Coordinates of C-alpha atoms in Angstrom, one line a residue:
M1131 CA 21.6 18.0 2.6
S1132 CA 18.9 15.4 1.4
F1133 CA 16.2 17.6 -0.3
G1134 CA 13.9 14.4 0.6
K1135 CA 13.4 10.5 1.1
L1136 CA 12.7 8.3 -1.9
Y1137 CA 11.3 5.1 -1.3
G1138 CA 12.7 2.4 -3.4
F1139 CA 15.5 0.5 -4.8
A1140 CA 17.8 1.4 -7.2
E1141 CA 17.4 -1.0 -9.8
N1142 CA 13.4 -0.4 -10.0
A1143 CA 12.3 1.4 -13.4
R1144 CA 10.5 3.9 -11.8
T1145 CA 12.4 4.3 -8.8
R1146 CA 15.5 5.1 -11.2
M1147 CA 13.5 7.6 -13.0
C1148 CA 13.4 9.8 -10.3
L1149 CA 17.0 9.3 -9.0
I1150 CA 17.6 10.5 -12.9
A1151 CA 15.6 13.2 -12.7
A1152 CA 17.2 14.5 -8.8
K1153 CA 20.4 14.3 -10.8
Y1154 CA 19.3 16.6 -13.5
S1155 CA 17.9 19.0 -11.0
G1156 CA 21.2 18.8 -8.7
V1157 CA 19.4 17.7 -5.6
E1158 CA 20.4 14.6 -3.2
L1159 CA 18.0 12.3 -2.4
E1160 CA 18.0 10.2 0.4
L1161 CA 17.1 6.2 -1.1
I1162 CA 15.2 4.4 1.7
P1163 CA 15.2 0.7 0.7
T1164 CA 11.9 -0.4 0.0
N1165 CA 11.7 -3.9 -2.0
P1166 CA 8.2 -5.3 -2.0
F1167 CA 9.7 -8.3 -3.3
K1168 CA 11.9 -8.9 -0.5
G1169 CA 8.9 -7.9 2.3
E1170 CA 11.2 -4.7 2.9
Y1171 CA 8.4 -2.1 4.0
P1172 CA 10.1 0.3 6.2
E1173 CA 7.6 1.6 8.8
E1174 CA 7.4 5.0 7.8
F1175 CA 6.5 3.8 4.3
K1176 CA 3.5 1.4 5.3
A1177 CA 1.8 4.2 7.3
Q1178 CA 1.9 6.7 4.3
S1179 CA 1.6 4.9 1.2
P1180 CA -1.5 4.4 0.2
T1181 CA -1.2 2.0 -2.6
L1182 CA 2.4 0.4 -1.6
R1183 CA 3.8 0.8 -4.3
L1184 CA 7.0 2.3 -5.6
P1185 CA 7.8 5.0 -5.6
G1186 CA 7.4 7.1 -2.7
F1187 CA 8.2 10.4 -1.6
E1188 CA 8.3 12.1 1.5
K1189 CA 9.2 15.7 2.2
D1190 CA 8.8 18.3 4.9
G1191 CA 5.9 16.2 6.3
N1192 CA 4.0 15.4 3.0
F1193 CA 3.7 12.4 1.2
F1194 CA 4.0 11.5 -2.6
F1195 CA 3.2 8.4 -4.4
E1196 CA 2.7 7.4 -8.5
V1197 CA 6.1 8.2 -10.6
T1198 CA 4.9 11.2 -12.7
A1199 CA 4.2 13.2 -9.7
V1200 CA 6.9 12.2 -7.5
A1201 CA 9.4 12.5 -10.9
S1202 CA 8.3 15.9 -11.7
Y1203 CA 8.6 17.3 -8.0
I1204 CA 12.0 16.6 -7.8
A1205 CA 13.0 17.8 -11.4
A1206 CA 11.2 20.8 -9.8
A1207 CA 13.1 21.0 -6.9
S1208 CA 15.7 23.6 -8.0
G1209 CA 13.0 25.7 -10.3
D1210 CA 13.2 22.7 -12.7
K1211 CA 16.6 24.3 -14.7
A1212 CA 17.0 21.7 -16.7
N1213 CA 13.7 22.1 -18.2
L1214 CA 12.7 18.3 -17.8
L1215 CA 9.4 19.7 -17.2
G1216 CA 9.2 21.4 -21.0
K1217 CA 9.4 25.9 -20.9
T1218 CA 6.0 26.9 -22.4
L1219 CA 2.6 25.5 -21.2
E1220 CA 2.3 23.2 -24.6
E1221 CA 5.7 21.7 -23.7
K1222 CA 4.7 21.2 -20.2
T1223 CA 1.1 19.4 -21.4
V1224 CA 3.5 17.2 -24.1
V1225 CA 5.8 16.1 -21.6
R1226 CA 3.0 15.1 -19.2
Q1227 CA 1.0 13.8 -22.2
W1228 CA 3.6 11.4 -23.0
A1229 CA 4.6 10.6 -19.2
S1230 CA 1.2 9.3 -18.7
F1231 CA 1.4 7.4 -21.8
L1232 CA 5.0 5.5 -21.1
N1233 CA 3.8 4.7 -17.7
S1234 CA 0.5 3.7 -17.6
E1235 CA 0.2 1.8 -21.3
L1236 CA 4.2 1.2 -22.3
L1237 CA 5.6 -0.1 -19.0
T1238 CA 2.8 -1.7 -18.5
M1239 CA 2.8 -3.9 -21.8
L1240 CA 5.8 -4.4 -22.0
G1241 CA 6.6 -5.5 -18.4
N1242 CA 3.4 -8.2 -18.8
W1243 CA 4.8 -9.5 -22.0
Y1244 CA 8.5 -10.0 -20.3
R1245 CA 7.5 -10.9 -16.7
P1246 CA 7.0 -14.6 -17.6
Y1247 CA 10.7 -14.7 -19.1
L1248 CA 11.7 -13.5 -15.2
K1249 CA 9.6 -16.5 -13.3
L1250 CA 7.7 -13.7 -12.1
V1251 CA 4.4 -15.3 -13.3
P1252 CA 3.6 -18.3 -15.2
Y1253 CA 3.4 -18.9 -18.9
N1254 CA 0.3 -17.6 -20.6
K1255 CA 0.3 -17.9 -24.2
K1256 CA -3.3 -15.4 -24.6
V1257 CA -2.0 -12.9 -22.2
A1258 CA 1.6 -12.9 -23.7
D1259 CA 0.5 -12.6 -27.1
D1260 CA -1.8 -9.6 -26.4
S1261 CA 0.5 -7.8 -23.9
E1262 CA 3.2 -8.6 -26.8
A1263 CA 0.7 -7.0 -29.3
G1264 CA -0.2 -3.8 -27.1
A1265 CA 3.5 -3.5 -26.4
R1266 CA 4.2 -3.2 -30.5
R1267 CA 1.1 -0.8 -30.5
C1268 CA 3.2 1.7 -28.1
L1269 CA 6.2 1.2 -29.4
D1270 CA 4.9 2.1 -32.8
I1271 CA 3.3 5.4 -31.7
V1272 CA 6.7 6.5 -30.2
N1273 CA 8.3 5.5 -33.0
K1274 CA 6.3 7.8 -35.5
A1275 CA 6.7 10.6 -32.8
L1276 CA 10.6 10.4 -32.8
H1277 CA 10.6 10.1 -36.7
K1278 CA 10.7 14.0 -37.3
S1279 CA 12.0 14.9 -33.5
T1280 CA 15.3 14.0 -31.6
F1281 CA 13.1 14.0 -28.6
L1282 CA 9.6 13.6 -27.5
A1283 CA 8.3 16.9 -26.4
S1284 CA 10.8 19.8 -27.0
E1285 CA 14.4 20.3 -28.9
R1286 CA 15.8 19.0 -25.1
I1287 CA 15.6 16.5 -23.2
T1288 CA 12.8 16.4 -20.7
L1289 CA 10.9 13.9 -18.1
A1290 CA 9.3 11.7 -21.1
D1291 CA 12.5 10.8 -22.8
V1292 CA 14.0 9.7 -19.2
M1293 CA 11.0 8.0 -18.7
L1294 CA 11.5 6.4 -22.4
A1295 CA 15.2 5.6 -22.1
V1296 CA 14.5 4.0 -18.9
I1297 CA 12.0 1.6 -20.0
I1298 CA 13.1 0.6 -23.4
A1299 CA 16.7 0.0 -21.8
R1300 CA 15.3 -2.7 -19.1
A1301 CA 12.7 -4.1 -21.9
S1302 CA 16.1 -4.5 -24.3
E1303 CA 17.7 -6.8 -21.8
V1304 CA 14.8 -9.0 -21.8
I1305 CA 12.3 -9.5 -24.5
L1306 CA 13.1 -7.2 -27.3
D1307 CA 15.4 -9.0 -29.7
P1308 CA 17.4 -7.8 -32.5
K1309 CA 14.8 -8.2 -35.0
T1310 CA 12.4 -6.5 -32.7
R1311 CA 15.0 -3.5 -31.9
A1312 CA 15.1 -3.1 -36.0
E1313 CA 11.5 -2.8 -36.1
F1314 CA 11.7 0.9 -34.1
P1315 CA 14.9 2.5 -35.3
N1316 CA 13.4 5.7 -34.0
V1317 CA 13.3 4.6 -30.9
Y1318 CA 16.7 3.5 -30.5
R1319 CA 18.0 6.2 -31.9
H1320 CA 16.4 7.7 -28.9
L1321 CA 18.1 5.6 -26.5
H1322 CA 21.4 5.7 -27.5
T1323 CA 20.9 9.3 -27.7
L1324 CA 20.1 9.3 -23.9
A1325 CA 22.6 6.4 -22.8
N1326 CA 25.1 9.0 -24.2
Q1327 CA 24.6 12.1 -21.9
D1328 CA 26.7 12.5 -18.6
V1329 CA 23.6 12.3 -16.4
L1330 CA 22.5 8.7 -17.8
K1331 CA 26.4 7.4 -18.1
E1332 CA 26.2 7.3 -14.4
F1333 CA 23.2 4.5 -14.3
Y1334 CA 24.0 3.1 -17.3
P1335 CA 27.6 2.9 -18.3
S1336 CA 27.2 0.2 -21.1
L1337 CA 23.9 -0.9 -22.4
T1338 CA 22.7 -4.3 -22.2
L1339 CA 20.8 -5.5 -25.5
L1340 CA 19.6 -9.0 -25.9
S1341 CA 21.8 -10.3 -28.4
G1342 CA 19.4 -13.1 -29.5
P1343 CA 15.7 -14.3 -29.4
A1344 CA 14.5 -14.1 -25.9
Q1345 CA 14.4 -17.5 -24.3
L1346 CA 11.6 -18.7 -21.8
P1347 CA 12.7 -20.5 -18.7
K1348 CA 12.8 -24.6 -19.5
E1349 CA 10.3 -25.2 -16.6
D1350 CA 8.3 -21.7 -17.7
K1351 CA 8.1 -23.2 -21.4
P1352 CA 4.0 -24.2 -22.8
K1353 CA 4.1 -27.9 -22.8
K1354 CA 1.3 -30.4 -21.1
E1355 CA 2.3 -31.9 -18.1
K1356 CA 1.1 -32.8 -14.7
A1357 CA 3.4 -32.3 -12.3
P1358 CA 2.4 -31.6 -8.6
A1359 CA 1.9 -28.0 -8.3
V1360 CA 4.0 -28.3 -4.8
A1361 CA 7.1 -29.0 -6.9
A1362 CA 7.1 -26.5 -9.7
V1363 CA 7.0 -23.8 -6.3
K1364 CA 10.2 -25.3 -5.1
K1365 CA 11.8 -25.6 -8.2
E1366 CA 11.3 -21.5 -8.6
K1367 CA 11.7 -20.5 -5.1
A1368 CA 15.1 -22.2 -4.3
P1369 CA 17.4 -20.1 -6.7
K1370 CA 18.8 -16.6 -5.1
K1371 CA 19.2 -15.5 -9.0
A1372 CA 15.6 -15.4 -9.6
A1373 CA 14.8 -13.0 -6.5
K1374 CA 17.9 -11.0 -8.0
E1375 CA 15.9 -10.8 -11.3
E1376 CA 12.6 -9.7 -10.1
E1377 CA 13.9 -6.8 -8.0
D1378 CA 13.3 -4.1 -10.4
E1379 CA 10.0 -5.5 -12.6
D1380 CA 7.5 -3.4 -11.1
D1381 CA 6.9 -0.9 -8.3
G1382 CA 4.7 -2.5 -6.0
P1383 CA 4.3 -6.2 -4.5
L1384 CA 3.6 -9.3 -6.7
A1385 CA 2.5 -12.7 -5.3
P1386 CA 5.6 -14.9 -5.4
P1387 CA 4.9 -17.3 -8.9
E1388 CA 2.7 -20.3 -8.7
P1389 CA 2.2 -21.8 -11.9
K1390 CA -0.2 -24.4 -10.8
A1391 CA -2.5 -21.7 -9.0
K1392 CA -6.0 -21.2 -10.2
H1393 CA -8.5 -18.3 -10.2
P1394 CA -10.0 -17.4 -6.9
C1395 CA -13.6 -17.6 -8.9
E1396 CA -13.2 -21.0 -10.4
A1397 CA -13.6 -22.1 -6.7
L1398 CA -17.5 -20.3 -6.9
G1399 CA -18.3 -23.3 -9.5
P1400 CA -20.6 -22.2 -12.5
A1401 CA -23.6 -20.0 -12.0
K1402 CA -26.9 -21.4 -11.8
C1403 CA -28.8 -18.2 -12.7
F1404 CA -27.1 -17.8 -15.8
P1405 CA -23.4 -18.1 -17.5
L1406 CA -21.5 -15.1 -17.8
D1407 CA -21.0 -16.0 -21.9
E1408 CA -25.0 -16.2 -22.3
L1409 CA -25.4 -12.3 -21.2
K1410 CA -22.5 -11.5 -23.3
R1411 CA -24.0 -12.8 -26.0
Q1412 CA -27.5 -11.1 -25.1
Y1413 CA -25.4 -7.7 -24.8
S1414 CA -23.7 -8.2 -28.4
N1415 CA -27.0 -9.5 -30.2
L1416 CA -29.7 -7.6 -28.8
E1417 CA -30.7 -3.9 -28.3
T1418 CA -29.1 -2.7 -25.1
P1419 CA -32.5 -2.0 -23.4
D1420 CA -33.6 -5.2 -24.2
A1421 CA -30.6 -7.0 -23.1
L1422 CA -30.7 -5.0 -19.9
K1423 CA -34.2 -6.2 -19.3
W1424 CA -32.9 -9.9 -20.0
F1425 CA -30.0 -8.7 -17.0
E1426 CA -32.2 -7.7 -14.7
E1427 CA -35.0 -10.8 -15.0
H1428 CA -32.0 -13.3 -14.2
F1429 CA -29.8 -11.7 -11.7
D1430 CA -29.2 -13.3 -8.9
P1431 CA -27.1 -10.9 -6.3
Q1432 CA -26.2 -14.4 -4.7
E1433 CA -23.8 -15.4 -7.4
Y1434 CA -22.8 -11.9 -9.5
S1435 CA -22.1 -8.5 -8.1
L1436 CA -21.9 -4.9 -9.6
W1437 CA -19.4 -2.9 -9.3
H1438 CA -18.2 0.9 -9.9
A1439 CA -15.1 1.8 -10.8
V1440 CA -14.0 5.5 -11.0
Y1441 CA -10.4 6.3 -12.0
K1442 CA -8.7 8.4 -9.0
Y1443 CA -6.2 10.6 -11.2
P1444 CA -8.6 12.6 -13.3
E1445 CA -6.1 15.4 -13.3
E1446 CA -3.5 13.3 -15.3
L1447 CA -5.7 12.6 -18.0
T1448 CA -5.0 14.9 -21.4
Q1449 CA -6.2 13.8 -24.7
V1450 CA -9.6 12.1 -24.7
F1451 CA -8.2 9.2 -27.2
M1452 CA -5.2 8.7 -24.7
S1453 CA -8.0 8.1 -22.3
A1454 CA -9.7 5.4 -24.0
N1455 CA -6.5 4.0 -24.5
L1456 CA -5.9 3.8 -20.9
I1457 CA -9.2 1.9 -20.6
G1458 CA -8.4 -0.4 -23.3
G1459 CA -4.9 -1.3 -21.8
F1460 CA -6.7 -1.6 -18.6
H1461 CA -8.9 -3.8 -20.3
N1462 CA -6.1 -6.0 -21.9
R1463 CA -4.8 -6.3 -18.4
L1464 CA -7.9 -7.9 -17.3
E1465 CA -7.8 -11.0 -19.6
G1466 CA -6.8 -13.1 -16.8
S1467 CA -10.5 -12.7 -15.5
R1468 CA -12.6 -12.6 -18.5
K1469 CA -14.6 -15.8 -17.9
Y1470 CA -15.8 -13.9 -14.3
L1471 CA -16.2 -10.2 -15.6
F1472 CA -18.2 -8.3 -18.0
G1473 CA -18.7 -4.2 -18.1
N1474 CA -18.3 -0.6 -19.7
A1475 CA -15.9 2.2 -18.8
S1476 CA -15.9 5.2 -20.4
V1477 CA -13.9 8.8 -21.0
Y1478 CA -16.6 12.1 -19.7
G1479 CA -15.4 15.6 -20.8
E1480 CA -13.2 16.8 -23.1
N1481 CA -9.4 17.2 -23.9
N1482 CA -7.7 18.0 -20.2
K1483 CA -11.0 17.9 -18.6
S1484 CA -12.0 14.6 -18.2
A1485 CA -12.7 11.3 -16.0
I1486 CA -13.3 7.9 -16.5
Q1487 CA -15.9 5.5 -14.6
G1488 CA -17.3 2.2 -15.3
V1489 CA -19.7 -0.4 -14.1
Y1490 CA -18.4 -4.0 -14.1
L1491 CA -20.6 -7.3 -13.4
I1492 CA -18.3 -10.0 -11.6
R1493 CA -18.8 -13.6 -10.3
G1494 CA -18.9 -13.5 -6.7
A1495 CA -18.8 -10.6 -4.4
K1496 CA -15.1 -9.8 -4.0
H1497 CA -13.6 -7.8 -6.6
E1498 CA -10.1 -7.8 -5.8
D1499 CA -10.2 -11.3 -6.8
V1500 CA -11.0 -10.6 -10.0
F1501 CA -9.3 -6.9 -11.0
N1502 CA -6.2 -7.6 -9.2
V1503 CA -4.7 -9.7 -12.0
A1504 CA -4.5 -6.1 -13.7
P1505 CA -1.3 -4.7 -12.0
D1506 CA -2.8 -0.8 -12.6
W1507 CA -6.0 -2.3 -10.9
E1508 CA -5.6 0.1 -7.6
S1509 CA -5.7 3.2 -9.5
Y1510 CA -9.4 2.6 -9.3
D1511 CA -11.9 3.3 -6.8
F1512 CA -14.1 0.4 -6.5
K1513 CA -17.7 0.4 -5.0
P1514 CA -20.8 -2.3 -5.2
L1515 CA -23.7 -1.1 -6.1
D1516 CA -27.7 -2.4 -6.1
I1517 CA -28.9 -3.2 -9.0
K1518 CA -32.1 -1.6 -8.0
A1519 CA -31.2 1.9 -6.3
D1520 CA -28.4 2.3 -9.1
K1521 CA -30.4 1.5 -11.9
D1522 CA -29.7 4.7 -13.5
L1523 CA -26.2 4.5 -13.2
I1524 CA -25.9 1.0 -14.7
H1525 CA -28.2 1.9 -17.6
N1526 CA -26.4 4.8 -18.6
A1527 CA -22.8 2.7 -18.4
W1528 CA -24.1 -0.1 -20.5
K1529 CA -25.9 2.1 -22.9
W1530 CA -23.0 4.4 -23.3
E1531 CA -25.0 7.4 -22.2
G1532 CA -25.3 10.1 -19.5
E1533 CA -22.9 12.4 -17.7
M1534 CA -20.3 12.3 -15.1
D1535 CA -20.2 15.1 -13.0
G1536 CA -21.7 17.3 -15.4
K1537 CA -19.4 15.7 -18.1
P1538 CA -21.0 14.0 -21.1
I1539 CA -19.8 11.1 -22.5
A1540 CA -17.1 10.9 -24.6
D1541 CA -15.8 7.5 -25.7
S1542 CA -16.7 4.4 -24.3
K1543 CA -14.6 0.6 -24.0
T1544 CA -16.8 -3.0 -23.5
F1545 CA -15.1 -5.8 -21.6
K1546 CA -17.0 -8.7 -22.6

């Protein structure tokens, strides 16, 4: 008898994490084919999922989303007989800690790095370099953690280990070449240890590792050309192989690749009240109160808008430094909108009792045009702000001061 319905597809990394958790727990899941890249959205999934991101899980009239929550629920189905969630309170906390880091940081950075190699997005050297640097930082953190330990959270395999193995196995097929793998020996010892477990052997009969340097598809290699956008799109849409490659790269819908696509804000043209770079200079060179005064004197709501962003899942936040890293990762993934965005985001509170919010200025009035370049932008609630009515919130955010629901500010990051 099925324990519940899992919405996703087997090749998708986050769906696979849940399927492996089910195997460890000894429960059967009904996998409902749901593939955003093929436009496969069951009506019951669309009706229940607030994000349309994979995986989704339905049981007894309840619907759950986000991989860490779903996989944890499935692991607990049999009383967590495999101890995937940890035995003690400390172990459980460490499992959640690593699961959050691996999902929000490592997987996102690696995905941004290798998507151009699968023709999911156009190649952008700046984005690729930043993503590679971020992925290497994350891999170094994991590699150091595994230096003296066989597994991440305890002396036995936990959900954190399963997630890491799935992430590294996929990235090793696409972007992590032999030279890079040699830099992180503990990560690969861990991968081979996991791949030799009976449960994971069902999903990985043999590991496929990149044998040489990763190669961009010919048409995506950076070069100067004036080929029409329509012709480029036709080349990429034709092969069925490309669609197959796209299937397991993310947990939510992505637009079809458009190498010549322009940023939506580009159509707005230069702002007449002030260029955004000028505000960034004022903020960097003046005392913050003086920069805010300059901003208020020059702000035109017809050309710019202010937005309040609040992280939706504070219950998943653990260590303050990791929450700050989550903001930093989000800012890294906003690189494609750097010309049209400025703001601050902060962590409030203390370890295991924190929240995240930020205040951003964007070109134009449509926040989705600016923020949707980051795959995790839907993890935040966005609300428009009024420069006068919300003055205190704006000032506190940009001055790194104030509180959020009684929690004092702990750390801040500026996007400029």
